[in-house]
Amino acid sequence: MKKQKDERNTRKEMVRDLIILGITLLVTAVLLVAFPDRRGPVIKTSWNFFLEMIQILPAVMVLLGLFAVFVPNEAVVRYLGKTSGIKGIFLAILLGTLPTGPLYVAFPIASALLKKGARISNIILFLSAWACIKIPQEMVELQFLGARFMLARLTLTVIFVVIMALAIEWIMRWSDGEREAESPA
């Protein structure tokens, strides 16, 4: 029963992704027809972005495969799951600050963590830390903008990211509760 439900959800997600891709391609085609002078830069930028992704994503997929096989679900649940508490918050932020690279690399990792039982707020913290609290970025910020600026920005970023993550998790749980209450038993 659960396997059929998972397969149905996977099929729905694939259809949703294809619809989003189709809409994106359609909007792009319309914009390129409407603004023919922008075709060159759009195609060149898209191609460069595609080449960048082709170079990075295979390595990420291999790492995700290794992660799926060698990291037990129980470890993810213990350290980043619903009962991880403040320890999970700090670990999610720390994991997000360590890597360098574009944010789109973090999404498959976040998805793998979520499937293994990580808490939604910890996933949001991981993604947010990846996006705006990288250690190399902090060092550059320290050198050019000073310690006072860096510490103030870092402190406020962490505070508001934690508040945002907890709020989003609460909203998602509340929304799921509303849907479950509306669906027939």
XYZ file of N, CA and C in Angstrom:
555
model
N 0.827 -1.198 0.000
C 0.000 0.000 0.000
C 0.869 1.259 0.000
N 1.870 1.285 0.920
C 2.752 2.450 1.015
C 3.587 2.591 -0.267
N 4.027 1.449 -0.830
C 4.822 1.490 -2.048
C 4.009 2.077 -3.201
N 2.732 1.689 -3.302
C 1.874 2.233 -4.362
C 1.682 3.737 -4.175
N 1.509 4.146 -2.928
C 1.332 5.575 -2.643
C 2.601 6.350 -3.015
N 3.779 5.777 -2.684
C 5.039 6.424 -3.045
C 5.194 6.524 -4.562
N 4.842 5.450 -5.275
C 4.928 5.478 -6.735
C 3.983 6.517 -7.327
N 2.773 6.601 -6.768
C 1.812 7.611 -7.242
C 2.354 9.024 -6.998
N 2.933 9.235 -5.809
C 3.504 10.554 -5.504
C 4.675 10.875 -6.421
N 5.515 9.878 -6.714
C 6.644 10.093 -7.615
C 6.154 10.462 -9.004
N 5.104 9.758 -9.464
C 4.545 10.058 -10.788
C 3.970 11.486 -10.809
N 3.263 11.859 -9.746
C 2.706 13.216 -9.675
C 3.817 14.261 -9.698
N 4.895 13.990 -8.962
C 6.012 14.943 -8.936
C 6.669 15.057 -10.313
N 6.792 13.933 -11.023
C 7.381 13.977 -12.374
C 6.494 14.784 -13.326
N 5.192 14.574 -13.236
C 4.270 15.333 -14.085
C 4.362 16.817 -13.755
N 4.386 17.131 -12.462
C 4.519 18.530 -12.038
C 5.811 19.138 -12.578
N 6.923 18.400 -12.478
C 8.205 18.903 -12.971
C 8.168 19.129 -14.480
N 7.544 18.196 -15.199
C 7.446 18.358 -16.658
C 6.582 19.564 -17.022
N 5.523 19.783 -16.264
C 4.670 20.955 -16.524
C 5.457 22.239 -16.279
N 6.215 22.273 -15.180
C 7.024 23.465 -14.880
C 8.070 23.684 -15.976
N 8.709 22.601 -16.424
C 9.695 22.712 -17.510
C 9.031 23.216 -18.786
N 7.861 22.684 -19.111
C 7.146 23.121 -20.312
C 6.773 24.592 -20.250
N 6.279 25.030 -19.097
C 5.912 26.443 -18.935
C 7.153 27.323 -19.069
N 8.250 26.889 -18.465
C 9.490 27.662 -18.545
C 9.971 27.785 -19.989
N 9.941 26.674 -20.721
C 10.365 26.710 -22.128
C 9.432 27.588 -22.961
N 8.141 27.500 -22.686
C 7.171 28.322 -23.418
C 7.391 29.811 -23.152
N 7.568 30.171 -21.893
C 7.812 31.581 -21.543
C 9.109 32.058 -22.177
N 10.141 31.212 -22.146
C 11.418 31.573 -22.764
C 11.251 31.801 -24.259
N 10.531 30.905 -24.927
C 10.319 31.053 -26.376
C 9.560 32.343 -26.682
N 8.539 32.630 -25.897
C 7.762 33.856 -26.113
C 8.647 35.087 -25.920
N 9.456 35.078 -24.859
C 10.338 36.225 -24.596
C 11.392 36.390 -25.688
N 11.918 35.272 -26.193
C 12.925 35.366 -27.254
C 12.316 35.875 -28.555
N 11.071 35.540 -28.805
C 10.396 36.064 -29.993
C 10.087 37.549 -29.807
N 9.670 37.906 -28.593
C 9.313 39.300 -28.315
C 10.546 40.214 -28.271
N 11.677 39.675 -27.834
C 12.904 40.470 -27.718
C 14.038 39.785 -28.489
N 14.014 39.854 -29.823
C 15.023 39.121 -30.617
C 16.456 39.607 -30.372
N 16.620 40.855 -29.941
C 17.969 41.356 -29.680
C 18.612 40.701 -28.454
N 17.819 40.024 -27.629
C 18.349 39.376 -26.417
C 18.664 37.891 -26.626
N 18.406 37.369 -27.805
C 18.607 35.935 -28.034
C 20.051 35.510 -27.758
N 20.990 36.251 -28.293
C 22.411 35.888 -28.146
C 22.831 35.760 -26.689
N 22.641 36.829 -25.887
C 23.043 36.717 -24.473
C 22.284 35.631 -23.712
N 20.986 35.475 -24.017
C 20.201 34.453 -23.303
C 20.718 33.062 -23.635
N 20.950 32.800 -24.917
C 21.418 31.464 -25.317
C 22.829 31.206 -24.785
N 23.702 32.222 -24.844
C 25.072 32.051 -24.347
C 25.079 31.798 -22.834
N 24.296 32.577 -22.087
C 24.239 32.398 -20.634
C 23.649 31.041 -20.278
N 22.584 30.662 -20.965
C 21.962 29.360 -20.694
C 22.935 28.224 -20.985
N 23.657 28.326 -22.088
C 24.619 27.291 -22.452
C 25.740 27.198 -21.410
N 26.277 28.357 -20.981
C 27.331 28.355 -19.960
C 26.835 27.750 -18.648
N 25.604 28.078 -18.281
C 25.028 27.528 -17.060
C 24.844 26.015 -17.188
N 24.399 25.577 -18.362
C 24.242 24.147 -18.618
C 25.590 23.424 -18.501
N 26.636 23.990 -19.097
C 27.968 23.375 -19.013
C 28.457 23.308 -17.568
N 28.212 24.350 -16.797
C 28.602 24.357 -15.395
C 27.893 23.248 -14.632
N 26.594 23.101 -14.883
C 25.831 22.067 -14.186
C 26.295 20.670 -14.592
N 26.593 20.477 -15.860
C 27.049 19.166 -16.338
C 28.373 18.781 -15.675
N 29.206 19.772 -15.364
C 30.490 19.487 -14.727
C 30.334 19.156 -13.248
N 29.343 19.747 -12.590
C 29.218 19.607 -11.132
C 28.249 18.496 -10.732
N 27.107 18.421 -11.382
C 26.053 17.521 -10.914
C 26.417 16.029 -10.925
N 27.186 15.516 -11.905
C 27.533 14.084 -11.796
C 28.277 13.754 -10.501
N 29.192 14.611 -10.094
C 29.918 14.358 -8.844
C 28.961 14.406 -7.652
N 28.012 15.329 -7.700
C 27.027 15.427 -6.616
C 26.176 14.160 -6.566
N 25.793 13.648 -7.726
C 24.975 12.432 -7.759
C 25.739 11.233 -7.199
N 27.030 11.149 -7.504
C 27.848 10.068 -6.947
C 27.914 10.204 -5.422
N 28.145 11.419 -4.945
C 28.182 11.639 -3.487
C 26.845 11.289 -2.844
N 25.742 11.625 -3.514
C 24.424 11.290 -2.964
C 24.220 9.784 -2.919
N 24.725 9.087 -3.937
C 24.634 7.628 -3.916
C 25.408 7.042 -2.740
N 26.605 7.547 -2.526
C 27.401 7.092 -1.385
C 26.706 7.439 -0.070
N 26.135 8.635 -0.021
C 25.409 9.072 1.171
C 24.217 8.150 1.440
N 23.489 7.801 0.375
C 22.308 6.947 0.537
C 22.680 5.560 1.052
N 23.846 5.063 0.643
C 24.240 3.712 1.028
C 24.925 3.684 2.395
N 25.805 4.644 2.654
C 26.647 4.551 3.839
C 26.156 5.330 5.062
N 25.245 6.262 4.894
C 24.740 7.006 6.056
C 23.373 6.441 6.421
N 23.268 5.811 7.573
C 21.983 5.210 7.951
C 20.928 6.277 8.266
N 19.697 5.931 7.963
C 18.585 6.848 8.234
C 18.540 7.235 9.714
N 18.851 6.278 10.577
C 18.786 6.540 12.021
C 19.734 7.670 12.424
N 20.897 7.748 11.786
C 21.850 8.816 12.112
C 21.290 10.175 11.710
N 20.665 10.228 10.531
C 20.080 11.499 10.088
C 18.932 11.889 11.009
N 18.098 10.917 11.367
C 16.974 11.209 12.266
C 17.490 11.675 13.626
N 18.538 11.002 14.137
C 19.063 11.364 15.455
C 19.656 12.771 15.468
N 20.413 13.112 14.427
C 21.132 14.391 14.447
C 20.387 15.542 13.780
N 19.468 15.239 12.858
C 18.755 16.318 12.162
C 17.244 16.112 12.164
N 16.764 15.093 12.853
C 15.340 14.773 12.848
C 14.516 15.623 13.803
N 13.270 15.209 13.992
C 12.324 15.996 14.790
C 12.756 16.178 16.236
N 13.471 15.215 16.782
C 13.873 15.315 18.190
C 15.293 15.851 18.353
N 15.889 16.341 17.281
C 17.287 16.797 17.360
C 17.431 18.120 18.110
N 16.365 18.916 18.168
C 16.367 20.166 18.936
C 17.435 21.155 18.507
N 18.013 21.825 19.501
C 18.990 22.886 19.239
C 20.263 22.310 18.606
N 20.573 21.061 18.960
C 21.740 20.379 18.373
C 21.556 20.251 16.851
N 20.364 19.925 16.428
C 20.070 19.803 15.002
C 20.167 21.141 14.295
N 19.712 22.184 14.976
C 19.790 23.527 14.383
C 21.248 23.908 14.131
N 22.101 23.717 15.131
C 23.517 24.069 14.964
C 24.194 23.192 13.913
N 23.860 21.902 13.916
C 24.471 21.000 12.939
C 24.035 21.355 11.515
N 22.758 21.687 11.331
C 22.274 22.060 9.995
C 22.973 23.323 9.502
N 23.120 24.301 10.385
C 23.815 25.538 9.994
C 25.285 25.234 9.682
N 25.923 24.427 10.522
C 27.331 24.085 10.293
C 27.510 23.346 8.966
N 26.643 22.382 8.686
C 26.744 21.640 7.423
C 26.564 22.564 6.219
N 25.715 23.563 6.367
C 25.480 24.498 5.270
C 26.610 25.478 5.051
N 27.408 25.755 6.104
C 28.485 26.749 5.972
C 29.754 26.154 5.379
N 29.933 24.848 5.455
C 31.194 24.234 5.066
C 31.448 24.183 3.565
N 30.494 23.720 2.764
C 30.821 23.572 1.339
C 30.879 24.894 0.598
N 31.573 24.854 -0.513
C 31.518 25.972 -1.445
C 30.868 25.446 -2.713
N 30.317 26.323 -3.479
C 29.667 25.895 -4.711
C 28.288 26.513 -4.817
N 27.705 26.376 -5.986
C 26.407 27.003 -6.215
C 25.299 26.354 -5.381
N 24.268 27.122 -5.142
C 23.164 26.670 -4.285
C 22.424 25.484 -4.878
N 22.375 25.394 -6.214
C 21.616 24.287 -6.797
C 22.227 22.930 -6.464
N 23.477 22.903 -6.048
C 24.087 21.651 -5.610
C 23.484 21.206 -4.282
N 23.062 22.178 -3.471
C 22.522 21.850 -2.151
C 21.138 21.223 -2.217
N 20.389 21.461 -3.277
C 19.015 20.963 -3.325
C 18.932 19.437 -3.350
N 19.723 18.741 -4.187
C 19.654 17.271 -4.106
C 20.099 16.740 -2.749
N 21.079 17.403 -2.141
C 21.537 16.978 -0.813
C 20.411 17.177 0.200
N 19.758 18.317 0.124
C 18.638 18.591 1.032
C 17.517 17.578 0.831
N 17.256 17.234 -0.413
C 16.219 16.244 -0.695
C 16.577 14.890 -0.089
N 17.844 14.493 -0.214
C 18.282 13.216 0.363
C 18.158 13.230 1.881
N 18.527 14.354 2.493
C 18.402 14.470 3.951
C 16.940 14.398 4.382
N 16.087 15.050 3.625
C 14.656 15.046 3.947
C 14.083 13.634 3.838
N 14.463 12.912 2.796
C 13.969 11.537 2.627
C 14.478 10.615 3.719
N 15.641 10.923 4.283
C 16.198 10.086 5.342
C 15.657 10.461 6.716
N 14.813 11.484 6.786
C 14.161 11.788 8.060
C 14.570 13.083 8.723
N 15.269 13.955 8.007
C 15.645 15.234 8.611
C 14.411 16.122 8.782
N 14.457 16.947 9.776
C 13.369 17.878 10.066
C 13.346 18.987 9.016
N 12.164 19.448 8.652
C 12.024 20.474 7.618
C 12.780 21.753 8.000
N 12.662 22.173 9.245
C 13.347 23.411 9.647
C 14.861 23.253 9.520
N 15.377 22.052 9.779
C 16.826 21.851 9.636
C 17.246 21.872 8.169
N 16.371 21.400 7.293
C 16.671 21.475 5.865
C 16.696 22.940 5.416
N 15.747 23.716 5.894
C 15.708 25.143 5.539
C 16.961 25.843 6.076
N 17.371 25.493 7.284
C 18.592 26.081 7.848
C 19.820 25.685 7.023
N 19.877 24.428 6.615
C 20.992 23.957 5.788
C 21.064 24.751 4.483
N 19.918 24.879 3.811
C 19.892 25.615 2.540
C 20.214 27.098 2.736
N 19.668 27.676 3.788
C 19.913 29.105 4.046
C 21.369 29.356 4.387
N 21.954 28.466 5.188
C 23.374 28.618 5.524
C 24.231 28.456 4.280
N 23.855 27.502 3.422
C 24.594 27.316 2.165
C 24.536 28.588 1.323
N 23.383 29.244 1.337
C 23.184 30.423 0.497
C 23.866 31.666 1.048
N 23.890 31.835 2.376
C 24.352 33.147 2.873
C 25.288 33.093 4.070
N 25.765 31.930 4.489
C 26.707 31.894 5.617
C 27.863 30.953 5.303
N 28.528 31.122 4.210
C 29.668 30.262 3.904
C 30.916 30.823 4.568
N 31.734 29.933 5.075
C 32.932 30.365 5.799
C 33.872 31.177 4.910
N 34.165 30.749 3.664
C 35.037 31.602 2.822
C 34.426 32.987 2.581
N 33.120 33.024 2.422
C 32.433 34.309 2.227
C 32.589 35.189 3.463
N 32.525 34.597 4.635
C 32.675 35.364 5.873
C 34.084 35.948 5.989
N 35.077 35.192 5.536
C 36.456 35.682 5.602
C 36.659 36.883 4.660
N 36.076 36.806 3.485
C 36.174 37.923 2.537
C 35.429 39.134 3.094
N 34.279 38.873 3.668
C 33.491 39.958 4.273
C 34.271 40.613 5.413
N 34.951 39.809 6.207
C 35.766 40.327 7.310
C 36.875 41.224 6.776
N 37.529 40.785 5.710
C 38.650 41.549 5.166
C 38.194 42.879 4.572
N 37.067 42.898 3.863
C 36.663 44.112 3.162
C 35.722 45.011 3.960
N 34.915 44.413 4.837
C 33.906 45.215 5.530
C 34.141 45.319 7.029
N 35.079 44.560 7.562
C 35.415 44.674 8.969
C 34.670 43.679 9.847
N 35.245 43.474 11.049
C 34.706 42.481 11.979
C 33.329 42.876 12.499
N 33.159 44.150 12.776
C 31.884 44.612 13.344
C 30.731 44.344 12.369
N 30.954 44.702 11.092
C 29.924 44.477 10.081
C 29.659 42.983 9.922
N 30.734 42.194 9.816
C 30.573 40.758 9.590
C 29.815 40.098 10.740
N 30.196 40.445 11.984
C 29.527 39.827 13.132
C 28.059 40.240 13.219
N 27.791 41.521 12.953
C 26.397 41.987 12.990
C 25.563 41.282 11.928
N 26.091 41.215 10.704
C 25.340 40.554 9.631
C 25.162 39.077 9.919
N 26.234 38.433 10.381
C 26.177 37.002 10.665
C 25.171 36.702 11.783
N 25.230 37.489 12.843
C 24.313 37.271 13.972
C 22.862 37.447 13.541
N 22.593 38.553 12.860
C 21.212 38.797 12.415
C 20.756 37.752 11.407
N 21.662 37.341 10.525
C 21.299 36.311 9.543
C 20.916 35.013 10.248
N 21.727 34.589 11.200
C 21.436 33.331 11.909
C 20.110 33.446 12.658
N 19.903 34.552 13.362
C 18.661 34.727 14.131
C 17.445 34.659 13.211
N 17.476 35.420 12.127
C 16.293 35.474 11.264
C 16.116 34.195 10.443
N 17.210 33.535 10.105
C 17.099 32.268 9.380
C 16.463 31.204 10.289
N 16.859 31.188 11.558
C 16.263 30.222 12.497
C 14.769 30.514 12.675
N 14.428 31.773 12.843
C 13.005 32.147 12.989
C 12.231 31.745 11.724
N 12.795 32.047 10.563
C 12.132 31.712 9.302
C 11.955 30.200 9.164
N 12.981 29.436 9.496
C 12.910 27.981 9.355
C 11.831 27.399 10.265
N 11.799 27.857 11.503
C 10.784 27.345 12.435
C 9.381 27.764 11.999
N 9.255 28.996 11.503
C 7.943 29.474 11.041
C 7.463 28.672 9.826
N 8.367 28.425 8.887
C 7.984 27.657 7.691
C 7.586 26.235 8.089
N 8.351 25.640 8.999
C 7.991 24.291 9.447
C 6.613 24.292 10.112
N 6.367 25.277 10.941
C 5.066 25.370 11.617
C 3.943 25.537 10.592
N 4.152 26.397 9.604
C 3.134 26.621 8.569
C 2.887 25.336 7.773
N 3.960 24.619 7.439
C 3.786 23.383 6.673
C 3.048 22.329 7.487
N 3.383 22.212 8.780
C 2.664 21.245 9.627
C 1.207 21.647 9.771
N 0.960 22.923 9.965
C -0.410 23.424 10.101
C -1.182 23.163 8.805
N -0.550 23.425 7.674
C -1.185 23.196 6.375
C -1.479 21.711 6.168
N -0.526 20.839 6.518
C -0.754 19.397 6.402
C -1.880 18.947 7.327
N -1.934 19.514 8.515
C -3.005 19.190 9.458
C -4.351 19.602 8.917
N -4.404 20.767 8.263
C -5.649 21.243 7.658
C -6.091 20.289 6.553
N -5.149 19.857 5.708
C -5.490 18.956 4.610
C -5.957 17.600 5.126
N -5.263 17.074 6.161
C -5.669 15.781 6.711
C -7.040 15.857 7.350
N -7.347 16.996 7.984
C -8.662 17.166 8.606
C -9.759 17.252 7.553
N -9.433 17.815 6.362
C -10.428 17.952 5.290
C -10.641 16.656 4.523
N -9.598 15.796 4.431
C -9.730 14.568 3.631
C -10.578 13.536 4.374
N -11.401 12.777 3.615
C -12.226 11.769 4.269
C -11.378 10.608 4.773
N -11.782 9.978 5.826
C -11.025 8.891 6.445
C -11.107 7.607 5.667
